Short mmCIF file of C-alpha atoms in Angstrom, two decimals:
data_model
loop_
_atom_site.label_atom_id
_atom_site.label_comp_id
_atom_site.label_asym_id
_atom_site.label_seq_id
_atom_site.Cartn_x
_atom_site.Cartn_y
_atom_site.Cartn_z
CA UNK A 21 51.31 122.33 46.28
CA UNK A 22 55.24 121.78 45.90
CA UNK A 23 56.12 123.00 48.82
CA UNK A 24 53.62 120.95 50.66
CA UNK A 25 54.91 117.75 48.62
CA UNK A 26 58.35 118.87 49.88
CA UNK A 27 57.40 119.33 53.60
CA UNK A 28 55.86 115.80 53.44
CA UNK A 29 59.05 114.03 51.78
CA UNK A 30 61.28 115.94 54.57
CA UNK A 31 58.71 114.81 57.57
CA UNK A 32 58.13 110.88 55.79
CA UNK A 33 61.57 110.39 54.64
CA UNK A 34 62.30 107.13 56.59
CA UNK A 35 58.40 106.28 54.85
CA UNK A 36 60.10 107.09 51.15
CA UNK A 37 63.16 104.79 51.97
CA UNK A 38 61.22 101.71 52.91
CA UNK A 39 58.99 102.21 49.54
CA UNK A 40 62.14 102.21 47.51
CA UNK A 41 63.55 99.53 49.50
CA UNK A 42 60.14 97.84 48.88
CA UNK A 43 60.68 98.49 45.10
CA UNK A 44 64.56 97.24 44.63
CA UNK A 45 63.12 93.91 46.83
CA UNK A 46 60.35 93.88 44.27
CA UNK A 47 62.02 94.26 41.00
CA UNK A 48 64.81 92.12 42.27
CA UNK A 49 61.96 88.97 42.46
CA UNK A 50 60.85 89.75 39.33
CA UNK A 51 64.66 89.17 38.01
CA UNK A 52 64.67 86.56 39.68
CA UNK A 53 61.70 84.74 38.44
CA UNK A 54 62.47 85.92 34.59
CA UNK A 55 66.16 85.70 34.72
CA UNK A 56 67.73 83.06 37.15
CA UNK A 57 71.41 83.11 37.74
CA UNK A 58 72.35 80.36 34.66
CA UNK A 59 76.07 79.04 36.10
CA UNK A 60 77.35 78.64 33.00
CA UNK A 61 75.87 81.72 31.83
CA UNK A 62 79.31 84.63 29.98
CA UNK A 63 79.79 86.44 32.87
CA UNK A 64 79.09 84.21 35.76
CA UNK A 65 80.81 81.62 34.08
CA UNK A 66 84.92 81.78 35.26
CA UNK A 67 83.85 82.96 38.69
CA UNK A 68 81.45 79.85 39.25
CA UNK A 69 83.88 77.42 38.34
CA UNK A 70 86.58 78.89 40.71
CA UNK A 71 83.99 78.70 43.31
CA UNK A 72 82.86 75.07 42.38
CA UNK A 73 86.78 74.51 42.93
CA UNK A 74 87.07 75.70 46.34
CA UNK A 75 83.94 74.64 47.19
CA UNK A 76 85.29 71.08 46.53
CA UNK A 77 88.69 71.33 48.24
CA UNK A 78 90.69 71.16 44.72
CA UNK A 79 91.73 74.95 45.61
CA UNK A 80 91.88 78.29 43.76
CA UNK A 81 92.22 76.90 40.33
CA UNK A 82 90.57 77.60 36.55
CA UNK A 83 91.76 76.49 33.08
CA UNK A 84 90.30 77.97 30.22
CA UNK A 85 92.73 78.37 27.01
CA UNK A 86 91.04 81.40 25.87
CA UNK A 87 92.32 83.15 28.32
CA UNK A 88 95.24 81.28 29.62
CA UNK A 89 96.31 79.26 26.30
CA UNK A 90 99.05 76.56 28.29
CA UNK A 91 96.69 76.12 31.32
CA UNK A 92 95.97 72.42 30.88
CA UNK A 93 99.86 72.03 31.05
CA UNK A 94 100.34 73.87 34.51
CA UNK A 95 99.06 72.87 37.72
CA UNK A 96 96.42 75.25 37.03
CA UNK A 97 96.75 77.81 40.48
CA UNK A 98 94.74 80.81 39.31
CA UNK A 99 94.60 84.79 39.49
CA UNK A 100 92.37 85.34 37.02
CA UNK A 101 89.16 86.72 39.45
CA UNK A 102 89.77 88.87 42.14
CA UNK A 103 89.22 86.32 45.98
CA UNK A 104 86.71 88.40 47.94
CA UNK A 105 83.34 87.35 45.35
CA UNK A 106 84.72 83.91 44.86
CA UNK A 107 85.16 83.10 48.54
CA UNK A 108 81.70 85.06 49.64
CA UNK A 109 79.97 83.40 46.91
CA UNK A 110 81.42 79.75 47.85
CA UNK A 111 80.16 80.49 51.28
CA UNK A 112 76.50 81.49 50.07
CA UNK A 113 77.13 78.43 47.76
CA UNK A 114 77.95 76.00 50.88
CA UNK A 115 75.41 76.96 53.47
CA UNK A 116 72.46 76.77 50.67
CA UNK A 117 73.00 73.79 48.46
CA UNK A 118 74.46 76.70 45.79
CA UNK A 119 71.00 77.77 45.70
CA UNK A 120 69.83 79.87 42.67
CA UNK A 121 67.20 81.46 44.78
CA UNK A 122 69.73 82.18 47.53
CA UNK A 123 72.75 83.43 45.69
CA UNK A 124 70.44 85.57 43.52
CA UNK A 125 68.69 87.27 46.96
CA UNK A 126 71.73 87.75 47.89
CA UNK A 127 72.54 90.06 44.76
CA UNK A 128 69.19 91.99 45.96
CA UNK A 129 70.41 92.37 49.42
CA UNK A 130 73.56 93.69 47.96
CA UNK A 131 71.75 96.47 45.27
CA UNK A 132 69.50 97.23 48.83
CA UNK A 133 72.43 98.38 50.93
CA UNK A 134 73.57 100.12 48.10
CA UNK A 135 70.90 102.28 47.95
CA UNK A 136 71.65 103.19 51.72
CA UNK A 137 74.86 103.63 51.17
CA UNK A 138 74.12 106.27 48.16
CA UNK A 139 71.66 107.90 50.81
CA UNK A 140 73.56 108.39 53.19
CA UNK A 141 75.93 109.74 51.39
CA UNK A 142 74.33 111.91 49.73
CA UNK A 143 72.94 113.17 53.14
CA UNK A 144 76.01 113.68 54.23
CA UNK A 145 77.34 115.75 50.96
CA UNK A 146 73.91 118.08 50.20
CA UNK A 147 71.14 117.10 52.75
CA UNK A 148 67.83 114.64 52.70
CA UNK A 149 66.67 115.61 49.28
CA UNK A 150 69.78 114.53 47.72
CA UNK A 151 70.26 111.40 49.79
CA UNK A 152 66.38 110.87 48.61
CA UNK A 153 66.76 111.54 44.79
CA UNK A 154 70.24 109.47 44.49
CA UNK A 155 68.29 106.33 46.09
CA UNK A 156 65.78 107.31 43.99
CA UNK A 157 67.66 107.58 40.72
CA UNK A 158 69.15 104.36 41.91
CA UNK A 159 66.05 102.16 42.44
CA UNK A 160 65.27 102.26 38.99
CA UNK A 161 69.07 101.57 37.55
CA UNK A 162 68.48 99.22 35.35
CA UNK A 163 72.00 98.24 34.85
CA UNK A 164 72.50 97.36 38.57
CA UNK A 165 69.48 95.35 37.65
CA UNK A 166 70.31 93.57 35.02
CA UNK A 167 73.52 92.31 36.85
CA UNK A 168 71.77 90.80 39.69
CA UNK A 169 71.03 87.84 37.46
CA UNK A 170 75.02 87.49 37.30
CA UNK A 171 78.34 86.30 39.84
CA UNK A 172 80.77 88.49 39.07
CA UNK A 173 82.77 91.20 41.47
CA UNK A 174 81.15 94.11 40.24
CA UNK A 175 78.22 94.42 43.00
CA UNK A 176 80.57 93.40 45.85
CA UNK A 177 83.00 96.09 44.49
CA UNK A 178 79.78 98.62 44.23
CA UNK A 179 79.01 98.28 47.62
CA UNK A 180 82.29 98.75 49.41
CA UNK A 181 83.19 101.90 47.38
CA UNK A 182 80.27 103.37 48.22
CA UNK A 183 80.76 102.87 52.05
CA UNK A 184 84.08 103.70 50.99
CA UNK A 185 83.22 106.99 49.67
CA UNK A 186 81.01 107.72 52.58
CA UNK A 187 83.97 106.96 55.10
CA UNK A 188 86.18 109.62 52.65
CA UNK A 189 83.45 112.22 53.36
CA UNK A 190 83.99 111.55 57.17
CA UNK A 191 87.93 111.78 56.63
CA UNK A 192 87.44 114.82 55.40
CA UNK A 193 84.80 116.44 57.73
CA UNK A 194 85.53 114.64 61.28
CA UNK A 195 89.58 113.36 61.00
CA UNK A 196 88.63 110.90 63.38
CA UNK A 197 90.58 107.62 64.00
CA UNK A 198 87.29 105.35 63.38
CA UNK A 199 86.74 106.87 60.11
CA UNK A 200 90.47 105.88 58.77
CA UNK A 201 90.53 102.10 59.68
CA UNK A 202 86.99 101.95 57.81
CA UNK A 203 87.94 103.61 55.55
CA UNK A 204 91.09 101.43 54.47
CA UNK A 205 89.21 98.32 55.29
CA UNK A 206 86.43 99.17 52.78
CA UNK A 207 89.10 99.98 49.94
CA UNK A 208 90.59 96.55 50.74
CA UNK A 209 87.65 94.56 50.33
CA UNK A 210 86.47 96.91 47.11
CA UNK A 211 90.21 95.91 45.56
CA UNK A 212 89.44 92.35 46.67
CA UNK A 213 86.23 92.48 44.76
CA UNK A 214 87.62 94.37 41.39
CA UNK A 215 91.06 95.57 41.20
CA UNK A 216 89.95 98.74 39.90
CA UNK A 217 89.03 100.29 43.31
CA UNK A 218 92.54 100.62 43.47
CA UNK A 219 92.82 103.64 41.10
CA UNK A 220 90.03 105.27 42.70
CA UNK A 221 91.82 105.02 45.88
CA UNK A 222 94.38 106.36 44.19
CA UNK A 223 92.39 109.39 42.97
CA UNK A 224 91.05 109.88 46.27
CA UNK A 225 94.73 109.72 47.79
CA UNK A 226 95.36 112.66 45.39
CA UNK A 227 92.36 115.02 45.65
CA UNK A 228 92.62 114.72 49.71
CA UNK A 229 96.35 116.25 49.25
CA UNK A 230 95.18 118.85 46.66
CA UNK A 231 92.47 119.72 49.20
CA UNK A 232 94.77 120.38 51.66
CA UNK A 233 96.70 122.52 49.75
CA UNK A 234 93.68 124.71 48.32
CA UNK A 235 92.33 125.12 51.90
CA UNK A 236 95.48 126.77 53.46
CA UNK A 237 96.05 122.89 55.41
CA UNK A 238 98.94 121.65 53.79
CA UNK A 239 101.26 121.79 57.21
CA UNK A 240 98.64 119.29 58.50
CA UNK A 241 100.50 116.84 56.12
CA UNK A 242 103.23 116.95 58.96
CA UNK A 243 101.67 117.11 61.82
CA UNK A 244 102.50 113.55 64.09
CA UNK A 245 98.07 113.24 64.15
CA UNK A 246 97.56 112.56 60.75
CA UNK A 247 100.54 110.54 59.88
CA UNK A 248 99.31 108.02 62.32
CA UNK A 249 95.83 108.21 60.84
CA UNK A 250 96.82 107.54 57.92
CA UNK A 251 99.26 105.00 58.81
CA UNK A 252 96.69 102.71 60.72
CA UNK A 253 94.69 103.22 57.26
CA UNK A 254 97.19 101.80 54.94
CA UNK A 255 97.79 99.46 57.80
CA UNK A 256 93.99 97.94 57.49
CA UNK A 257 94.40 97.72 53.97
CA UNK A 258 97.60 96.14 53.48
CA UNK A 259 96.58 93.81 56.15
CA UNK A 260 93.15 92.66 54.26
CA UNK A 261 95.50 92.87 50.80
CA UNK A 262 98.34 90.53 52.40
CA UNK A 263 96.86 87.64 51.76
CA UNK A 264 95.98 88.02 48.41
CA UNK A 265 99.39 89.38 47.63
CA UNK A 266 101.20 86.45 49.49
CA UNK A 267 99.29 83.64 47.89
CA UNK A 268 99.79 84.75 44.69
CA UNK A 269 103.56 84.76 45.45
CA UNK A 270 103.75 81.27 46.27
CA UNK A 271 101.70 80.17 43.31
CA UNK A 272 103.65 82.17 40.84
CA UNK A 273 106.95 83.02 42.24
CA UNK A 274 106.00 87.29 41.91
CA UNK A 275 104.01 89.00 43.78
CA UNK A 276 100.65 90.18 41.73
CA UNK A 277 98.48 92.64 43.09
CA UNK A 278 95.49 92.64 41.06
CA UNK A 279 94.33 89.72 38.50
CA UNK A 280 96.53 87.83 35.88
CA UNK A 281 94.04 88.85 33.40
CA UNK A 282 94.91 92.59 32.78
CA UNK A 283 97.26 91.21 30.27
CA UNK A 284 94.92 89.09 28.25
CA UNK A 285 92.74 91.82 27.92
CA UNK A 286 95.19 94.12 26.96
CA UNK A 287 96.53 92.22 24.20
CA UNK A 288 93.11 91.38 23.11
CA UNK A 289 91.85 94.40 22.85
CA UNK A 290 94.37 96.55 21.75
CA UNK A 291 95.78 93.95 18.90
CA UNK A 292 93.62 95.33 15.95
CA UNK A 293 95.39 98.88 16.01
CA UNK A 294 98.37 96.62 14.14
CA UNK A 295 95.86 96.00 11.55
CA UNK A 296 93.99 97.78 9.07
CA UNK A 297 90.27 97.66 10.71
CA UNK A 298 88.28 100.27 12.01
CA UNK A 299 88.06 100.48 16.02
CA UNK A 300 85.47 98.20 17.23
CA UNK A 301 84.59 95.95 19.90
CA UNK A 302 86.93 92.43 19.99
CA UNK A 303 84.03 89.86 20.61
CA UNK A 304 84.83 86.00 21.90
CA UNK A 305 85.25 84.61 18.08
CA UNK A 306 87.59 87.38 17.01
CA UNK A 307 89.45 87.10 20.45
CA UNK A 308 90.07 83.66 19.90
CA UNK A 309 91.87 83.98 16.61
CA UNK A 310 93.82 86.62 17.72
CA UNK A 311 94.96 84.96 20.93
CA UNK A 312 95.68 81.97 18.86
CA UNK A 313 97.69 84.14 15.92
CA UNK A 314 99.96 84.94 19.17
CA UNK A 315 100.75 81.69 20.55
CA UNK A 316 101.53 80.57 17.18
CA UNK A 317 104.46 82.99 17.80
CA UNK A 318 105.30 83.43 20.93
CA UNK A 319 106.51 79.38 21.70
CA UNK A 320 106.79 80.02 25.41
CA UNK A 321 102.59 79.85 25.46
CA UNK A 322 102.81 76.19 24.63
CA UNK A 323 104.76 75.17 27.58
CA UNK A 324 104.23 74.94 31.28
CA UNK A 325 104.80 79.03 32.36
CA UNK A 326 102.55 79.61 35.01
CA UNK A 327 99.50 82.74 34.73
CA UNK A 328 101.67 85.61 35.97
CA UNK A 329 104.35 84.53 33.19
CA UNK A 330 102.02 84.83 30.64
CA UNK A 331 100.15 87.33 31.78
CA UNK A 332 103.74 89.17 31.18
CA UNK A 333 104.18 88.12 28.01
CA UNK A 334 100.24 89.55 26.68
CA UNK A 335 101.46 92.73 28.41
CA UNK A 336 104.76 93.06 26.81
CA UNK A 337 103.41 92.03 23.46
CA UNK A 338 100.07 94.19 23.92
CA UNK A 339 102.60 97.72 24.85
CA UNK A 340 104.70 96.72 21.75
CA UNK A 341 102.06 97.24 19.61
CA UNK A 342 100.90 100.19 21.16
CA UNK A 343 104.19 102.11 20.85
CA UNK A 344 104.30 101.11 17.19
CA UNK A 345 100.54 102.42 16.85
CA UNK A 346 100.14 105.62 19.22
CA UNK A 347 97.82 107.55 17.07
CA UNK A 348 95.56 104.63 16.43
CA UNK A 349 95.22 103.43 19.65
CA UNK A 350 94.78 106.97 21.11
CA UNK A 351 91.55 106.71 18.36
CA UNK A 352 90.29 102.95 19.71
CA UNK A 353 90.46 104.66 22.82
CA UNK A 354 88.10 107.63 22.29
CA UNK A 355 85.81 104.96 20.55
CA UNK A 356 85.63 102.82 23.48
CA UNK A 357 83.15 105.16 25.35
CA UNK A 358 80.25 104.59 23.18
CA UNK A 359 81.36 101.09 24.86
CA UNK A 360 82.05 101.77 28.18
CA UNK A 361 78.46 104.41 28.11
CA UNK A 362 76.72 103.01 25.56
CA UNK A 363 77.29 99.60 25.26
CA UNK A 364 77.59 100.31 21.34
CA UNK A 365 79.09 97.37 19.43
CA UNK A 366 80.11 94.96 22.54
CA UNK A 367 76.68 92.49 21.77
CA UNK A 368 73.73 92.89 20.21
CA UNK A 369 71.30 95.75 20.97
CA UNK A 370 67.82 95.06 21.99
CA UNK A 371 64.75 97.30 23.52
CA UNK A 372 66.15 97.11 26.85
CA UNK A 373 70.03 98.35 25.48
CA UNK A 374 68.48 101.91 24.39
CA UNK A 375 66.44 102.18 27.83
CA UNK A 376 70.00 101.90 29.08
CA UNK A 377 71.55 104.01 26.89
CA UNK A 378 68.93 107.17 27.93
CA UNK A 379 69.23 106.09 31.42
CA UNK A 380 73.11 106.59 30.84
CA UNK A 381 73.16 109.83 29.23
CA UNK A 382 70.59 111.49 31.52
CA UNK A 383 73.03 110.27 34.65
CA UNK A 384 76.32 111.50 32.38
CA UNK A 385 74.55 115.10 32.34
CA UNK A 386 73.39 115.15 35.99
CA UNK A 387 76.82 114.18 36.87
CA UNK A 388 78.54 116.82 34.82
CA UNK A 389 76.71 119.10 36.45
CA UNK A 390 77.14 118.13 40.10
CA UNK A 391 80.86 118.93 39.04
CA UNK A 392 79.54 122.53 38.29
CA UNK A 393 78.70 122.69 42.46
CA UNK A 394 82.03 124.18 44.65
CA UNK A 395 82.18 121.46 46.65
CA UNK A 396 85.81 120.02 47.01
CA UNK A 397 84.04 116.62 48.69
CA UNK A 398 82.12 115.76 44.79
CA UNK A 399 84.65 117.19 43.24
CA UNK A 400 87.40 114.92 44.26
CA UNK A 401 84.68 111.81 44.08
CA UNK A 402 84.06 112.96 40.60
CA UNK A 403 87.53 113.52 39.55
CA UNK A 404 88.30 110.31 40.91
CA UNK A 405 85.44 108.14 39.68
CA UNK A 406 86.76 109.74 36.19
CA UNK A 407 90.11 108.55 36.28
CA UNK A 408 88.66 104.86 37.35
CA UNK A 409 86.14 104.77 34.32
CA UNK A 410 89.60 106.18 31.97
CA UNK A 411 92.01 103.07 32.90
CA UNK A 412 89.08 101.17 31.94
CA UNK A 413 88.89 102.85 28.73
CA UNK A 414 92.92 102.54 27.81
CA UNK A 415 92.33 98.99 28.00
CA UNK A 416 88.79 97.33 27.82
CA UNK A 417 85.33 98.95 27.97
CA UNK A 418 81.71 97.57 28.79
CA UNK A 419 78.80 99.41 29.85
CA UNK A 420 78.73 96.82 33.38
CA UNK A 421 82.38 98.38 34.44
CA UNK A 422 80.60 101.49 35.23
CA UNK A 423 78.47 99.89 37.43
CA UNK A 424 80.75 99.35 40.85
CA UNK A 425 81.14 103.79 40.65
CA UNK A 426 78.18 104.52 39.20
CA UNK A 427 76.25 104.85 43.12
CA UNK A 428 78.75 107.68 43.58
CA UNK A 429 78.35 109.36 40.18
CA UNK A 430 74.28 108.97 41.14
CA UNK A 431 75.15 111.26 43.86
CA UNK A 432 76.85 113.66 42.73
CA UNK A 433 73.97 113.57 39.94
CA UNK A 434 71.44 114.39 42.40
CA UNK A 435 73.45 117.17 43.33
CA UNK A 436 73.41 118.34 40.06
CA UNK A 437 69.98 118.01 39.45
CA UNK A 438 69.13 120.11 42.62
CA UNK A 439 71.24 122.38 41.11
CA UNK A 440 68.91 123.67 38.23
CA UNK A 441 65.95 123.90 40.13
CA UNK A 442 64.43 127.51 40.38
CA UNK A 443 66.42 129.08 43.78
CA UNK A 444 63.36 129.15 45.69
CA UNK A 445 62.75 125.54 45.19
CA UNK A 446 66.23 124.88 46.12
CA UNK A 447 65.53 126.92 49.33
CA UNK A 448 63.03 124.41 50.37
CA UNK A 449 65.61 121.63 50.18
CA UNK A 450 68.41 122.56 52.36
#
């Protein structure tokens, strides 16, 4: 009877992928119908008024004092969300009235290539089954779900890093030109959505050179081929970053990379260690008295300094406290991964927070054990994808940050998972 299950699966796979696809279009209208996109709603709510801003020609501005205290004494220029979601959303916005129904099928669309994407790669990494069981695992994600009903970066981000990760697995298999560009185009536009793709990339710039060292091909990391591979890569992506990089110069006099709000979180995060609280979550109320205990301080927040200026001065004032509190912050941020897993502490939990939760764990133990597999390929995803979710952890943790990596850590899940089944089973699979 298995095997005959298994022999249908491998002959109706393209049948499977257009049920699931069926199902993510399906539970996606549900969201829609029970939980519109609200505009004003926490998340959605300093991306959509960036949008409305460029939408109506007054540019890429935001003031909010919670997060940028002096604001409403600047000119107001803004870093504070990444460009790629608030320029792709303005567009969706423009062409459809900013349609609720639109912008929110959109988010649908977005979860559906995604669960191509983790197919596809998992094809590539350990065959149909695994391709199968990630998109599987993924259709019912209810996380991914949840944040359809939301503009923010995160499913843009999720959707270039996993084409991202599936160009990586042809980088490392093929070498071929193609592969390269795509592959530093995709990072580019995964950094545009959320500036944490960047320390994946990172991790994956690392594990390709350790690969090439534990496979007897280090001298390849001199030969005239690869150089210029790699050089047309960072090419593509400093290209796509450029702009990005080059506005924010001219709004702010400095060049900033990623978002003006790393600092603000930082400092709002990290602030209770100088206090004599147990590590929790800092929640909007308590975030606005501590922001508010600074400025009282710090003088320079009450005049006209622009975002990267005092984005600075949260940083500086944010490591200060850290250096004066090592142990303690070294415990806040062990703690954090009940948030950044669990969602423990950051709101409220109902019903739906402890489906999550399970969901969570069973995926953290499938992934742990695709690590098990020897299989440089998930092994430097993993390792990677680990040191993303960490920087997360050393400064701010929710359960949605795991979302834009979570399509790879589903794959290397299903590996996992194959993993334990009986070795005859496993036969049938390859």
């Amino acid at each position: 009877m298995q095997l005959a299950i298994i022999s249908w699966i491998r002959s109706q796979y393209k049948l499977v992928l257009l049920f699931l696809s069926f199902l993510v279009i399906l539970f996606g209208v549900i969201r829609l119908v029970t939980k519109p996109i609200e505009f004003t709603s926490g998340q959605t709510i300093t991306w959509w008024h960036i949008i409305e801003n460029v939408q109506s020609g007054k540019g890429y501005k935001y003031c909010e004092n919670r997060y940028v205290p002096n604001c409403i004494l600047t000119n107001q220029e803004t870093a504070i969300r990444e460009p790629f979601p608030i320029y792709f959303y303005a567009s969706i916005g423009r062409l459809t009235g900013n349609s609720v129904v639109a912008l929110q099928l959109t988010q649908v669309s977005i979860v559906l290539l995604v669960l191509f994407g983790i197919y596809l790669l998992g094809y590539e990494i350990g065959g149909l089954f695994v391709g199968l069981l990630g998109a599987w695992l993924w259709t019912f994600y209810l996380p991914a779900l949840r944040l359809e009903s939301y503009i923010t970066g995160d499913l843009p981000e999720s959707l270039f890093v996993i084409f991202g990760l599936l160009k990586f697995v042809h980088v490392v298999k093929h070498n071929k030109l193609i592969d390269w560009l795509q592959f530093g185009v995709l990072f580019a536009l995964a950094a545009l959505s959320r500036t944490a793709a960047l320390s994946l990339l990172f991790g994956l710039g690392i594990g390709y050179i350790i690969f090439l060292f534990k496979t007897n091909q280090s001298s390849r990391l001199l030969s005239i081929d690869l150089i210029q591979k790699i050089s047309i890569s960072v090419f593509a992506f400093a290209l796509l970053m450029s702009p990005w990089v080059v506005r924010n110069y001219i709004a702010f006099g400095e060049p900033v990379f990623s978002t003006t709000l790393v600092g603000y979180n930082l400092y709002r995060h990290n602030a209770i260690i100088a206090k004599d609280v147990p590590p929790h979550y800092v929640d909007s109320e308590e975030a606005y008295r501590i922001i508010f205990e600074l400025v009282m301080r710090r003088d320079e927040l009450l005049t006209p300094i622009n975002e990267a200026q005092v984005n600075r001065i949260f940083q500086e004032e944010a490591f200060k406290i850290i250096r004066e509190h090592p142990l303690k912050y070294v415990k806040l941020v062990v703690y954090r991964f009940s948030h950044l897993w669990l969602n423990i502490s950051v709101k409220e939990l109902l019903l739906m927070d402890y489906v999550y939760m399970v969901q969570n764990i069973f995926l953290l133990i499938a992934f742990i054990l695709g690590l098990r597999k020897n299989n440089w390929v998930v092994r430097i995803i993993g390792c990677s994808t680990i040191f993303y979710l960490f920087l997360y952890l050393l400064v701010d943790a929710q359960l949605r940050y795991i979302i834009p990596v979570m399509p790879g850590m589903i794959m290397i899940g299903s590996v996992g998972l194959l993993s334990i089944l009986p070795a005859k089973i496993q036969q049938e699979f390859i």
